Amino acid sequence: MFKRTCTDLTKIPKEKVRQWLTTIESVIFDADGVLWHLNRPIDGAVETFNMIKSSGRQALVATNHSGLLTKDLAAKANQFGYEIQEEQILSSALSVARFLSSKGFKKKAYIVGESAIVDELAKENICSFSVGKEKLLKPMEQFAKDMYLDPEVGAVIIGKDEGFNVPKIIRASSYLQEPKVLFLGTCLDTAYPVGKNRMIVGAGAMVAAVKAITGRMPLILGKPNPLMVDQLLQCGVLKRESTLMVGDTLYTDMLFASNCGFQSLFVGTGVSTLKEVHQICNSEGHSKMDMVPDTYLPSLGHLQEFLC
């Protein structure tokens, strides 16, 4: 009905929006920027999420966050008041683990990232390791020459890492000199706003550093890769035409919706802006039109008036 038009639902008749919502059987929500900002829920989001779930629709969360296990993400959501269980949460760390398991991966994985990646891999009986707060106490050349490389490593996985530094870049890039070693990333999110003129670094920037050095293309297993929901689509839990993706980031959430054949709702409480959407629509060639959402609302909470 609204395919790639970025229609502002507050500016069209309510009845038309309600009619559109009758076509939606499942809703997938991004977490940060849609449901919460770091450690606080976004105004109106809890009530709207729970209303959607109580309406009989299936409600899932798909996040590129790789710092928490799905059970811990569920606990965080529950603490805010969201009615959701662990089984209804998909994370990029979980997606990486399922991908390697599906490939029968038997080697070791070197992790640049947080402990949830290691823990999700362990649940699939995949051996992995990371190196803690390693400091560069000698010239880079000497560090690289002296560094031990485990010959059993068959994959390098990069996610958001609070301790990302030069030694980790050197180690990851060195492992990836072997063409058979897989180069996997959790997501393309390069940064997250945490206040006026304040940003924190996302996994995408860390992946980009290693990509620049090695010249290798990573396989990103979080959004926008449709592999994240491939199992749910194959077994019929999700249907493409009746699933709505709600997100705040064009190059992950909205592109994910397009890649999966889902309908999309862009909310203005996170990373991307309406200005960016208009720039894409007005650009020559329309090469990024897959990022243009079907619909728009200032926040998830604005959806409440159409659910009554």
Coordinates of C-alpha atoms in Angstrom, one line a residue:
M1 CA 0.0 0.0 0.0
F2 CA 2.8 2.4 0.9
K3 CA 5.8 0.8 -0.8
R4 CA 8.9 3.0 -0.4
T5 CA 6.9 6.2 0.0
C6 CA 8.0 7.1 3.6
T7 CA 4.3 8.1 4.2
D8 CA 3.9 10.0 7.4
L9 CA 1.0 8.1 9.1
T10 CA 0.1 11.2 11.2
K11 CA -0.8 13.1 8.0
I12 CA -3.3 10.6 6.4
P13 CA -6.8 9.5 7.6
K14 CA -6.7 7.3 10.6
E15 CA -9.0 4.8 9.0
K16 CA -6.6 4.3 6.2
V17 CA -3.8 3.5 8.7
R18 CA -6.1 1.1 10.6
Q19 CA -7.0 -0.6 7.4
W20 CA -3.3 -1.1 6.6
L21 CA -2.6 -2.5 10.1
T22 CA -5.2 -5.2 9.5
T23 CA -2.7 -6.7 6.9
I24 CA 0.0 -7.0 9.6
E25 CA 0.3 -10.3 11.4
S26 CA 3.8 -10.0 12.8
V27 CA 5.9 -7.1 13.9
I28 CA 9.7 -7.1 14.3
F29 CA 11.1 -4.3 16.4
D30 CA 14.7 -3.0 16.5
A31 CA 15.7 -2.4 20.2
D32 CA 18.0 0.6 20.6
G33 CA 16.5 3.7 19.1
V34 CA 13.0 2.1 18.9
L35 CA 12.2 0.5 22.2
W36 CA 14.9 2.0 24.4
H37 CA 17.9 4.3 24.5
L38 CA 20.7 2.5 26.2
N39 CA 19.3 2.2 29.8
R40 CA 15.8 3.8 29.5
P41 CA 12.7 3.0 27.6
I42 CA 11.5 5.5 24.9
D43 CA 8.3 7.3 25.8
G44 CA 5.2 5.4 24.7
A45 CA 7.1 2.5 23.4
V46 CA 6.4 0.0 26.2
E47 CA 2.6 0.6 26.0
T48 CA 2.6 0.4 22.2
F49 CA 4.6 -2.8 22.1
N50 CA 2.4 -4.5 24.6
M51 CA -0.8 -3.3 22.8
I52 CA 0.5 -4.8 19.6
K53 CA 1.2 -8.1 21.3
S54 CA -2.2 -8.1 23.1
S55 CA -3.9 -7.6 19.7
G56 CA -2.9 -11.1 18.8
R57 CA 0.0 -10.1 16.5
Q58 CA 3.3 -11.8 16.8
A59 CA 6.0 -9.5 18.3
L60 CA 9.7 -10.1 17.9
V61 CA 12.8 -8.1 18.6
A62 CA 15.8 -8.2 16.2
T63 CA 18.8 -6.3 17.4
N64 CA 22.4 -5.9 16.1
H65 CA 23.5 -5.7 19.8
S66 CA 26.1 -8.4 20.4
G67 CA 27.0 -7.5 24.0
L68 CA 24.2 -9.5 25.7
L69 CA 22.9 -13.0 25.4
T70 CA 19.3 -13.2 24.3
K71 CA 18.2 -14.2 27.8
D72 CA 19.8 -11.1 29.2
L73 CA 18.2 -8.9 26.5
A74 CA 14.9 -10.4 27.4
A75 CA 15.6 -9.6 31.1
K76 CA 16.4 -6.0 30.2
A77 CA 13.2 -5.6 28.2
N78 CA 11.2 -7.2 31.0
Q79 CA 12.7 -4.7 33.4
F80 CA 11.4 -1.9 31.3
G81 CA 8.0 -3.4 31.1
Y82 CA 8.0 -5.1 27.7
E83 CA 6.1 -8.4 27.7
I84 CA 8.6 -10.6 25.8
Q85 CA 10.4 -13.9 26.2
E86 CA 13.9 -15.0 25.2
E87 CA 12.6 -17.0 22.3
Q88 CA 11.2 -13.9 20.7
I89 CA 14.5 -12.1 20.6
L90 CA 17.0 -12.3 17.7
S91 CA 20.5 -10.9 18.1
S92 CA 23.5 -10.6 15.8
A93 CA 25.6 -12.7 18.1
L94 CA 22.9 -15.5 17.9
S95 CA 22.9 -15.1 14.1
V96 CA 26.7 -15.6 13.9
A97 CA 26.5 -18.7 16.1
R98 CA 23.6 -20.2 14.1
F99 CA 25.4 -19.5 10.8
L100 CA 28.6 -21.3 11.9
S101 CA 26.7 -24.2 13.3
S102 CA 24.8 -24.6 10.0
K103 CA 28.1 -24.8 8.2
G104 CA 29.4 -27.5 10.5
F105 CA 32.2 -25.2 11.6
K106 CA 34.7 -27.3 13.7
K107 CA 37.7 -24.9 14.0
K108 CA 38.3 -22.1 16.5
A109 CA 36.9 -18.5 16.2
Y110 CA 38.9 -15.4 17.2
I111 CA 36.5 -12.8 18.6
V112 CA 36.9 -9.1 18.6
G113 CA 33.9 -8.2 20.6
E114 CA 32.0 -8.7 23.8
S115 CA 31.4 -12.0 25.8
A116 CA 27.9 -12.7 24.4
I117 CA 29.5 -13.7 21.1
V118 CA 31.7 -16.3 22.9
D119 CA 28.7 -17.5 25.0
E120 CA 26.3 -17.9 22.0
L121 CA 29.0 -19.8 20.1
A122 CA 29.5 -22.0 23.2
K123 CA 25.8 -22.9 23.1
E124 CA 26.4 -24.3 19.6
N125 CA 29.6 -26.2 20.9
I126 CA 31.9 -23.9 18.9
C127 CA 35.2 -23.1 20.5
S128 CA 36.2 -19.4 20.4
F129 CA 38.4 -17.0 22.3
S130 CA 39.2 -13.3 22.6
V131 CA 42.2 -11.5 24.0
G132 CA 41.5 -9.1 26.9
K133 CA 42.9 -5.6 27.5
E134 CA 46.2 -6.1 25.6
K135 CA 48.4 -3.0 25.4
L136 CA 50.9 -2.2 22.7
L137 CA 54.1 -2.1 24.8
K138 CA 56.5 -2.5 21.8
P139 CA 56.7 -1.1 18.3
M140 CA 53.9 -2.5 16.0
E141 CA 56.4 -4.3 13.8
Q142 CA 57.9 -6.2 16.8
F143 CA 54.4 -6.9 18.2
A144 CA 53.3 -8.4 14.9
K145 CA 56.4 -10.6 14.6
D146 CA 56.3 -11.9 18.2
M147 CA 52.5 -12.5 18.2
Y148 CA 51.4 -16.1 18.4
L149 CA 48.8 -17.2 15.8
D150 CA 46.8 -20.3 16.6
P151 CA 46.7 -22.5 13.4
E152 CA 43.3 -23.9 14.5
V153 CA 41.6 -20.5 14.0
G154 CA 39.1 -20.7 11.1
A155 CA 37.1 -17.6 11.6
V156 CA 37.5 -14.0 12.8
I157 CA 34.4 -12.4 14.2
I158 CA 34.2 -8.7 14.9
G159 CA 31.5 -7.0 16.9
K160 CA 31.3 -3.9 19.1
D161 CA 34.3 -4.0 21.4
E162 CA 34.8 -1.5 24.2
G163 CA 38.5 -2.4 24.3
F164 CA 39.1 -2.1 20.5
N165 CA 42.7 -1.2 19.9
V166 CA 45.7 -1.6 17.7
P167 CA 46.8 -5.0 19.0
K168 CA 43.3 -6.4 18.2
I169 CA 43.4 -4.9 14.7
I170 CA 46.8 -6.5 14.1
R171 CA 45.8 -9.9 15.4
A172 CA 42.5 -10.0 13.4
S173 CA 44.2 -8.8 10.2
S174 CA 47.0 -11.3 10.6
Y175 CA 44.6 -14.2 10.9
L176 CA 42.8 -13.0 7.8
Q177 CA 45.9 -13.2 5.7
E178 CA 44.9 -16.9 5.4
P179 CA 42.2 -16.9 2.7
K180 CA 40.4 -19.9 4.2
V181 CA 39.8 -18.0 7.5
L182 CA 36.2 -16.6 7.5
F183 CA 35.7 -12.9 8.1
L184 CA 32.4 -12.3 9.9
G185 CA 30.9 -9.2 11.4
T186 CA 27.9 -8.7 13.6
C187 CA 26.6 -5.5 12.0
L188 CA 27.2 -2.4 9.9
D189 CA 26.2 0.1 12.7
T190 CA 29.1 2.5 12.7
A191 CA 27.9 4.8 15.6
Y192 CA 25.2 5.5 18.1
P193 CA 24.0 8.9 19.3
V194 CA 24.1 9.2 23.1
G195 CA 23.3 12.9 23.5
K196 CA 23.6 16.2 21.7
N197 CA 26.8 16.1 19.6
R198 CA 27.9 12.9 21.4
M199 CA 28.5 9.6 19.6
I200 CA 29.8 6.2 20.6
V201 CA 31.6 3.8 18.2
G202 CA 29.6 0.9 16.7
A203 CA 30.8 -2.5 15.4
G204 CA 30.6 -1.3 11.8
A205 CA 33.5 1.1 12.3
M206 CA 35.6 -1.7 13.9
V207 CA 34.8 -4.0 11.0
A208 CA 35.7 -1.3 8.6
A209 CA 39.2 -0.9 10.1
V210 CA 40.0 -4.5 9.5
K211 CA 38.4 -4.5 6.1
A212 CA 40.6 -1.5 5.1
I213 CA 43.8 -3.3 6.2
T214 CA 43.1 -6.8 4.7
G215 CA 41.2 -5.8 1.6
R216 CA 38.7 -8.5 2.4
M217 CA 34.9 -8.2 2.4
P218 CA 33.2 -9.4 5.6
L219 CA 30.0 -11.3 5.8
I220 CA 27.7 -9.3 8.0
L221 CA 25.3 -11.6 9.9
G222 CA 23.1 -9.1 11.7
K223 CA 20.7 -6.8 10.0
P224 CA 20.4 -6.1 7.0
N225 CA 21.3 -9.8 6.2
P226 CA 18.0 -11.7 5.8
L227 CA 19.8 -14.8 7.2
M228 CA 18.9 -13.4 10.6
V229 CA 15.3 -14.6 10.1
D230 CA 15.8 -17.3 7.5
Q231 CA 14.7 -20.1 9.7
L232 CA 11.5 -18.3 10.8
L233 CA 10.6 -17.7 7.1
Q234 CA 11.4 -21.3 6.1
C235 CA 9.2 -22.8 8.8
G236 CA 6.4 -20.4 8.2
V237 CA 6.5 -18.5 11.5
L238 CA 6.9 -15.3 9.5
K239 CA 5.2 -14.4 6.2
R240 CA 7.0 -11.8 4.1
E241 CA 3.9 -9.8 3.0
S242 CA 2.3 -9.7 6.5
T243 CA 5.4 -8.8 8.5
L244 CA 6.3 -5.2 9.5
M245 CA 9.8 -4.2 10.5
V246 CA 10.0 -1.2 12.8
G247 CA 13.4 0.5 13.0
D248 CA 15.3 3.8 13.3
T249 CA 18.3 3.1 11.0
L250 CA 18.0 3.2 7.2
Y251 CA 21.1 1.2 6.3
T252 CA 20.3 -1.6 8.7
D253 CA 16.6 -1.8 9.7
M254 CA 15.0 -0.4 6.5
L255 CA 17.4 -2.3 4.2
F256 CA 16.7 -5.4 6.2
A257 CA 13.0 -5.0 5.7
S258 CA 13.6 -4.6 1.9
N259 CA 15.9 -7.6 1.7
C260 CA 13.4 -9.8 3.5
G261 CA 10.3 -8.5 1.6
F262 CA 8.7 -7.1 4.7
Q263 CA 6.7 -3.9 5.1
S264 CA 8.6 -1.1 7.0
L265 CA 8.0 1.6 9.5
F266 CA 10.7 4.2 10.2
V267 CA 10.7 6.0 13.5
G268 CA 12.5 9.2 14.3
T269 CA 13.9 8.3 17.7
G270 CA 17.3 6.9 16.8
V271 CA 20.1 7.1 14.3
S272 CA 18.7 8.1 10.9
T273 CA 16.6 11.2 10.0
L274 CA 13.9 12.1 7.6
K275 CA 16.4 14.4 5.9
E276 CA 18.5 11.4 4.9
V277 CA 15.4 9.7 3.4
H278 CA 14.7 12.8 1.3
Q279 CA 18.3 13.0 0.2
I280 CA 18.1 9.4 -1.1
C281 CA 14.8 10.1 -2.9
N282 CA 16.2 13.2 -4.6
S283 CA 19.5 11.7 -5.5
E284 CA 20.3 10.8 -9.1
G285 CA 20.1 7.1 -10.0
H286 CA 18.1 6.2 -6.8
S287 CA 20.8 3.6 -6.0
K288 CA 19.8 3.5 -2.3
M289 CA 16.0 3.3 -2.8
D290 CA 16.0 -0.1 -0.9
M291 CA 16.7 2.0 2.2
V292 CA 13.6 4.1 1.8
P293 CA 10.9 3.0 4.3
D294 CA 7.2 2.5 3.5
T295 CA 5.9 4.5 6.4
Y296 CA 7.1 7.0 9.0
L297 CA 6.2 8.0 12.6
P298 CA 8.0 10.4 14.9
S299 CA 8.1 7.6 17.5
L300 CA 6.7 4.1 18.1
G301 CA 4.4 5.6 20.7
H302 CA 2.6 7.5 17.9
L303 CA 1.3 4.2 16.7
Q304 CA -1.0 3.8 19.7
E305 CA -3.8 6.0 18.4
F306 CA -4.2 3.7 15.4
L307 CA -4.4 0.5 17.6
C308 CA -7.4 1.6 19.6

